[in-house]
C-alpha cells in the first residue's frame, strides 16, 4: 500500500488546470472544495466544522453512507481545513490559497495519504501503515489517513489496525469511509466518531445540477433535470456523471426525450402499460410490450426499476384503500421484481430472465383471479369471502388454493415448511388441510397458533382450521417398494433451497 497520495482510485484531482487538449470530468471539476459546497449533509458538516473551530478534532472518524453522497469529499475537506495555514480562527473553511491547500487540491500533499482498501486489504499493508504512521507530518500539524471502502479490509487487517486506531500518534487522524458500515467490526466502530451520510433528495440534486449547467453554459430542460435526479437515486456523483454524458448534446436545450434516449430510460407510459398487462394476467401482451420497450433502447435494469416504482405506487394506493387482496398480490409482485433487480446485473442473458419472470407473474396472476382489476383498487367494504369458490369434489384440485399461497408467504420459513405438504379445501366455515404424511400432520398442528390468524384474515373471522391425514393406498405396481426420502415434499424443499442432495437416510422411531 504505497503511501499513495490523495485522489486515488475513487477519483479526483479537483480544480487541476488541465492541458488544452484534456477534458476534465464534471464530477472531478466540481468536487466540493469548501464545506459550503458540501450538499445535503448539513448535520455532518456542522459537527466537523465545530470540531475544527474548537480544536476538538478526533483521532478517528467513520464516514458511512451510500455511494456518491460526499464521504471522501468531506474527509478531504477535513484534512485541508486542519492543515490550512490561512484559515481564520473563527471559521472552519480552508482558504484554498496557502501551500497546504494548493497541494491537497492538486493531489500532491505528503500529509494526506489516501488508501484504497479494496485493493490494499491485507495484513501486510496495514503493518506497513503502522510503521509509517509514526513519521512526522511534512508540512502541516496533522497527518491524515483516508481509508476508502474500509469494509473491504480483512479481519486480520482490522485486528492489526485496532491498537493504532485507538491510540495513534498525536499528529495522526484516521478517516474511514465505507458504503457498508455493517461489515465494519464493532471494535473498530467503537474507536471512531461515526457520521452517516444520507442519500440526497431530488430537489438538492436538481439545484446542484442547475448550478453546474449554468456555469458550463449548458441548457437543460427542467424535466430532463428531474429525470437525471431520479435515475441517480440519491447519489450526487452519479447525477453529475449523467449530466456529463448529456453535455455533447448541448447544441440546443437538452430535452427530456433526448436525455431518456441517451441514458437508456424507458418512457413511463410504456412501463405503465407493461405493468398493467402483467397485473391483469395478459402474458402475451406483456411480452409484446416488453419487446417494444427493449427495441426502443431502454436498459433492462432501468426497466425493472421503473416497474418496481409503478408497482410500489399501486401498492400504496391499495393499502390506503384497505384492499387487502389487491395489496397482497401487489406485494408478491413487488417482491419478485426486487429479486429480479438483483439478478439482472449478474445473469448472462438478462433479457431472457426479465421475459421469463414477467411471463410467470402474468400467468400466475391470471390463473389466480382472471377478472380482478388490480390496477383499480376495489372498495374497502368488499368482503374477503368472494375469493373462495364453492367446494370442489374431493377428486379434483380444490379451488380454495386461491390465496393459500399468500398465507404461506406470510409464515416464518421454518413454520411454512410444515405446511408445504398440505392440500387446502374450504368446507363452509372450515378450512380443511389434508396431509399425506404423519410427520407434517403433527408438526402443522403444533404450529396452528401462527397459521390461524392468517387464515382468518384471508377467509373471515369465524373460520376454523381442521387438520386431517389422508391415507393413500400404495400403487399395486409399487406396493412392495419402500418410499424414497427424496420424494418427501419437505426434503425436496430443503434440497431446492440449499442446492443440496441426500447422501444418507437414517430411520428413526417417533
PDB file of C-alpha atoms in Angstrom, residues 44-184:
ATOM      1  CA  UNK A  44     -22.132  16.118   9.491  1.00  0.00           C
ATOM      2  CA  UNK A  45     -20.847  19.383   8.042  1.00  0.00           C
ATOM      3  CA  UNK A  46     -21.812  21.402  11.139  1.00  0.00           C
ATOM      4  CA  UNK A  47     -20.300  18.823  13.501  1.00  0.00           C
ATOM      5  CA  UNK A  48     -16.993  18.711  11.620  1.00  0.00           C
ATOM      6  CA  UNK A  49     -16.781  22.492  11.383  1.00  0.00           C
ATOM      7  CA  UNK A  50     -17.465  22.818  15.110  1.00  0.00           C
ATOM      8  CA  UNK A  51     -14.711  20.333  15.900  1.00  0.00           C
ATOM      9  CA  UNK A  52     -12.243  22.199  13.667  1.00  0.00           C
ATOM     10  CA  UNK A  53     -13.048  25.623  15.109  1.00  0.00           C
ATOM     11  CA  UNK A  54     -12.950  24.363  18.689  1.00  0.00           C
ATOM     12  CA  UNK A  55      -9.755  22.381  18.220  1.00  0.00           C
ATOM     13  CA  UNK A  56     -11.537  19.130  19.096  1.00  0.00           C
ATOM     14  CA  UNK A  57     -10.746  17.069  16.012  1.00  0.00           C
ATOM     15  CA  UNK A  58     -10.920  13.393  16.975  1.00  0.00           C
ATOM     16  CA  UNK A  59      -8.199  10.874  16.213  1.00  0.00           C
ATOM     17  CA  UNK A  60     -10.514   8.630  14.162  1.00  0.00           C
ATOM     18  CA  UNK A  61     -13.714   9.106  12.157  1.00  0.00           C
ATOM     19  CA  UNK A  62     -16.020   6.706  10.327  1.00  0.00           C
ATOM     20  CA  UNK A  63     -17.980   8.178   7.414  1.00  0.00           C
ATOM     21  CA  UNK A  64     -20.680   5.755   6.245  1.00  0.00           C
ATOM     22  CA  UNK A  65     -23.415   6.022   3.664  1.00  0.00           C
ATOM     23  CA  UNK A  66     -24.392   5.126   0.122  1.00  0.00           C
ATOM     24  CA  UNK A  67     -22.176   5.936  -2.835  1.00  0.00           C
ATOM     25  CA  UNK A  68     -21.807   9.460  -4.148  1.00  0.00           C
ATOM     26  CA  UNK A  69     -23.025  11.244  -1.019  1.00  0.00           C
ATOM     27  CA  UNK A  70     -19.801  13.120  -0.202  1.00  0.00           C
ATOM     28  CA  UNK A  71     -17.917  10.881   2.239  1.00  0.00           C
ATOM     29  CA  UNK A  72     -14.496  11.128   0.592  1.00  0.00           C
ATOM     30  CA  UNK A  73     -15.006  14.809  -0.230  1.00  0.00           C
ATOM     31  CA  UNK A  74     -15.796  15.532   3.424  1.00  0.00           C
ATOM     32  CA  UNK A  75     -12.693  13.611   4.514  1.00  0.00           C
ATOM     33  CA  UNK A  76     -10.520  15.688   2.174  1.00  0.00           C
ATOM     34  CA  UNK A  77     -12.151  18.893   3.391  1.00  0.00           C
ATOM     35  CA  UNK A  78     -11.373  17.877   6.975  1.00  0.00           C
ATOM     36  CA  UNK A  79      -7.749  17.229   6.042  1.00  0.00           C
ATOM     37  CA  UNK A  80      -7.480  20.503   4.164  1.00  0.00           C
ATOM     38  CA  UNK A  81      -9.043  22.578   6.965  1.00  0.00           C
ATOM     39  CA  UNK A  82      -6.924  21.003   9.711  1.00  0.00           C
ATOM     40  CA  UNK A  83      -3.660  21.769   7.912  1.00  0.00           C
ATOM     41  CA  UNK A  84      -4.679  25.102   6.371  1.00  0.00           C
ATOM     42  CA  UNK A  85      -2.303  27.903   7.447  1.00  0.00           C
ATOM     43  CA  UNK A  86      -4.521  30.697   6.104  1.00  0.00           C
ATOM     44  CA  UNK A  87      -7.742  29.650   7.805  1.00  0.00           C
ATOM     45  CA  UNK A  88      -9.386  32.178  10.112  1.00  0.00           C
ATOM     46  CA  UNK A  89      -9.722  31.035  13.718  1.00  0.00           C
ATOM     47  CA  UNK A  90     -13.475  31.628  13.808  1.00  0.00           C
ATOM     48  CA  UNK A  91     -14.026  29.709  10.562  1.00  0.00           C
ATOM     49  CA  UNK A  92     -13.553  26.099   9.530  1.00  0.00           C
ATOM     50  CA  UNK A  93     -13.393  26.846   5.812  1.00  0.00           C
ATOM     51  CA  UNK A  94      -9.969  26.240   4.204  1.00  0.00           C
ATOM     52  CA  UNK A  95      -8.524  29.232   2.417  1.00  0.00           C
ATOM     53  CA  UNK A  96      -7.631  27.223  -0.731  1.00  0.00           C
ATOM     54  CA  UNK A  97      -4.704  29.593  -1.247  1.00  0.00           C
ATOM     55  CA  UNK A  98      -1.963  28.500   1.155  1.00  0.00           C
ATOM     56  CA  UNK A  99       0.674  25.959   0.131  1.00  0.00           C
ATOM     57  CA  UNK A 100      -1.019  23.134   2.047  1.00  0.00           C
ATOM     58  CA  UNK A 101      -4.435  23.754   0.456  1.00  0.00           C
ATOM     59  CA  UNK A 102      -2.945  24.027  -3.028  1.00  0.00           C
ATOM     60  CA  UNK A 103      -1.022  20.768  -2.629  1.00  0.00           C
ATOM     61  CA  UNK A 104      -4.066  18.912  -1.283  1.00  0.00           C
ATOM     62  CA  UNK A 105      -6.261  20.235  -4.076  1.00  0.00           C
ATOM     63  CA  UNK A 106      -3.671  19.162  -6.648  1.00  0.00           C
ATOM     64  CA  UNK A 107      -3.217  15.741  -5.029  1.00  0.00           C
ATOM     65  CA  UNK A 108       0.431  16.320  -4.169  1.00  0.00           C
ATOM     66  CA  UNK A 109       0.263  16.740  -0.373  1.00  0.00           C
ATOM     67  CA  UNK A 110       2.545  14.430   1.584  1.00  0.00           C
ATOM     68  CA  UNK A 111       0.410  14.859   4.705  1.00  0.00           C
ATOM     69  CA  UNK A 112      -2.703  13.381   3.091  1.00  0.00           C
ATOM     70  CA  UNK A 113      -2.456   9.649   2.428  1.00  0.00           C
ATOM     71  CA  UNK A 114      -5.471   8.013   0.815  1.00  0.00           C
ATOM     72  CA  UNK A 115      -5.624   4.223   0.839  1.00  0.00           C
ATOM     73  CA  UNK A 116      -7.914   2.153  -1.339  1.00  0.00           C
ATOM     74  CA  UNK A 117      -8.883  -0.710   0.959  1.00  0.00           C
ATOM     75  CA  UNK A 118     -10.462  -2.619  -1.923  1.00  0.00           C
ATOM     76  CA  UNK A 119      -7.004  -3.316  -3.395  1.00  0.00           C
ATOM     77  CA  UNK A 120      -4.908  -2.942  -0.219  1.00  0.00           C
ATOM     78  CA  UNK A 121      -6.891  -5.061   2.179  1.00  0.00           C
ATOM     79  CA  UNK A 122      -4.379  -7.452   3.723  1.00  0.00           C
ATOM     80  CA  UNK A 123      -2.448  -7.525   6.968  1.00  0.00           C
ATOM     81  CA  UNK A 124       0.874  -6.758   5.255  1.00  0.00           C
ATOM     82  CA  UNK A 125      -0.430  -3.410   4.002  1.00  0.00           C
ATOM     83  CA  UNK A 126      -1.700  -2.499   7.477  1.00  0.00           C
ATOM     84  CA  UNK A 127       1.634  -3.425   9.037  1.00  0.00           C
ATOM     85  CA  UNK A 128       3.307  -1.098   6.546  1.00  0.00           C
ATOM     86  CA  UNK A 129       0.885   1.650   7.590  1.00  0.00           C
ATOM     87  CA  UNK A 130       1.698   1.081  11.278  1.00  0.00           C
ATOM     88  CA  UNK A 131       5.378   1.535  10.576  1.00  0.00           C
ATOM     89  CA  UNK A 132       4.927   4.784   8.649  1.00  0.00           C
ATOM     90  CA  UNK A 133       2.287   6.314  10.898  1.00  0.00           C
ATOM     91  CA  UNK A 134       4.922   7.457  13.402  1.00  0.00           C
ATOM     92  CA  UNK A 135       6.685   9.667  10.843  1.00  0.00           C
ATOM     93  CA  UNK A 136       6.108  13.369  11.483  1.00  0.00           C
ATOM     94  CA  UNK A 137       3.991  15.450   9.070  1.00  0.00           C
ATOM     95  CA  UNK A 138       5.895  17.068   6.225  1.00  0.00           C
ATOM     96  CA  UNK A 139       4.229  20.494   6.276  1.00  0.00           C
ATOM     97  CA  UNK A 140       1.144  20.887   8.448  1.00  0.00           C
ATOM     98  CA  UNK A 141       0.377  19.961  12.066  1.00  0.00           C
ATOM     99  CA  UNK A 142      -1.550  16.800  11.158  1.00  0.00           C
ATOM    100  CA  UNK A 143      -1.088  13.739   9.012  1.00  0.00           C
ATOM    101  CA  UNK A 144      -4.426  12.437   7.709  1.00  0.00           C
ATOM    102  CA  UNK A 145      -5.034   8.853   6.552  1.00  0.00           C
ATOM    103  CA  UNK A 146      -8.199   8.293   4.499  1.00  0.00           C
ATOM    104  CA  UNK A 147      -9.050   4.600   4.169  1.00  0.00           C
ATOM    105  CA  UNK A 148     -11.620   4.336   1.391  1.00  0.00           C
ATOM    106  CA  UNK A 149     -14.024   1.364   1.175  1.00  0.00           C
ATOM    107  CA  UNK A 150     -12.798   0.378   4.645  1.00  0.00           C
ATOM    108  CA  UNK A 151     -15.236  -2.543   4.883  1.00  0.00           C
ATOM    109  CA  UNK A 152     -13.088  -4.409   2.341  1.00  0.00           C
ATOM    110  CA  UNK A 153     -10.253  -4.889   4.852  1.00  0.00           C
ATOM    111  CA  UNK A 154      -9.794  -8.460   6.012  1.00  0.00           C
ATOM    112  CA  UNK A 155     -10.401  -9.475   9.625  1.00  0.00           C
ATOM    113  CA  UNK A 156      -6.649  -9.878  10.352  1.00  0.00           C
ATOM    114  CA  UNK A 157      -6.067  -6.431   8.849  1.00  0.00           C
ATOM    115  CA  UNK A 158      -8.717  -4.901  11.110  1.00  0.00           C
ATOM    116  CA  UNK A 159      -7.148  -6.625  14.126  1.00  0.00           C
ATOM    117  CA  UNK A 160      -3.744  -5.280  13.188  1.00  0.00           C
ATOM    118  CA  UNK A 161      -5.183  -1.768  12.865  1.00  0.00           C
ATOM    119  CA  UNK A 162      -7.091  -1.747  16.160  1.00  0.00           C
ATOM    120  CA  UNK A 163      -4.361  -0.596  18.538  1.00  0.00           C
ATOM    121  CA  UNK A 164      -3.050   2.061  16.191  1.00  0.00           C
ATOM    122  CA  UNK A 165      -6.596   3.256  15.540  1.00  0.00           C
ATOM    123  CA  UNK A 166      -7.317   3.534  19.262  1.00  0.00           C
ATOM    124  CA  UNK A 167      -4.081   5.277  20.287  1.00  0.00           C
ATOM    125  CA  UNK A 168      -2.432   6.791  17.207  1.00  0.00           C
ATOM    126  CA  UNK A 169       0.396   9.333  17.472  1.00  0.00           C
ATOM    127  CA  UNK A 170      -0.907  12.803  18.330  1.00  0.00           C
ATOM    128  CA  UNK A 171      -0.188  14.093  14.827  1.00  0.00           C
ATOM    129  CA  UNK A 172      -2.343  11.461  13.044  1.00  0.00           C
ATOM    130  CA  UNK A 173      -6.053  11.495  12.128  1.00  0.00           C
ATOM    131  CA  UNK A 174      -7.760   8.456  10.594  1.00  0.00           C
ATOM    132  CA  UNK A 175     -10.871   8.774   8.432  1.00  0.00           C
ATOM    133  CA  UNK A 176     -12.531   5.501   7.390  1.00  0.00           C
ATOM    134  CA  UNK A 177     -15.054   5.762   4.559  1.00  0.00           C
ATOM    135  CA  UNK A 178     -17.433   2.932   3.761  1.00  0.00           C
ATOM    136  CA  UNK A 179     -20.632   2.170   1.870  1.00  0.00           C
ATOM    137  CA  UNK A 180     -21.351  -0.844   4.086  1.00  0.00           C
ATOM    138  CA  UNK A 181     -20.939   0.013   7.751  1.00  0.00           C
ATOM    139  CA  UNK A 182     -22.435  -3.341   8.822  1.00  0.00           C
ATOM    140  CA  UNK A 183     -19.221  -5.050   7.719  1.00  0.00           C
ATOM    141  CA  UNK A 184     -17.067  -2.867   9.961  1.00  0.00           C
TER     142      UNK A 184
END
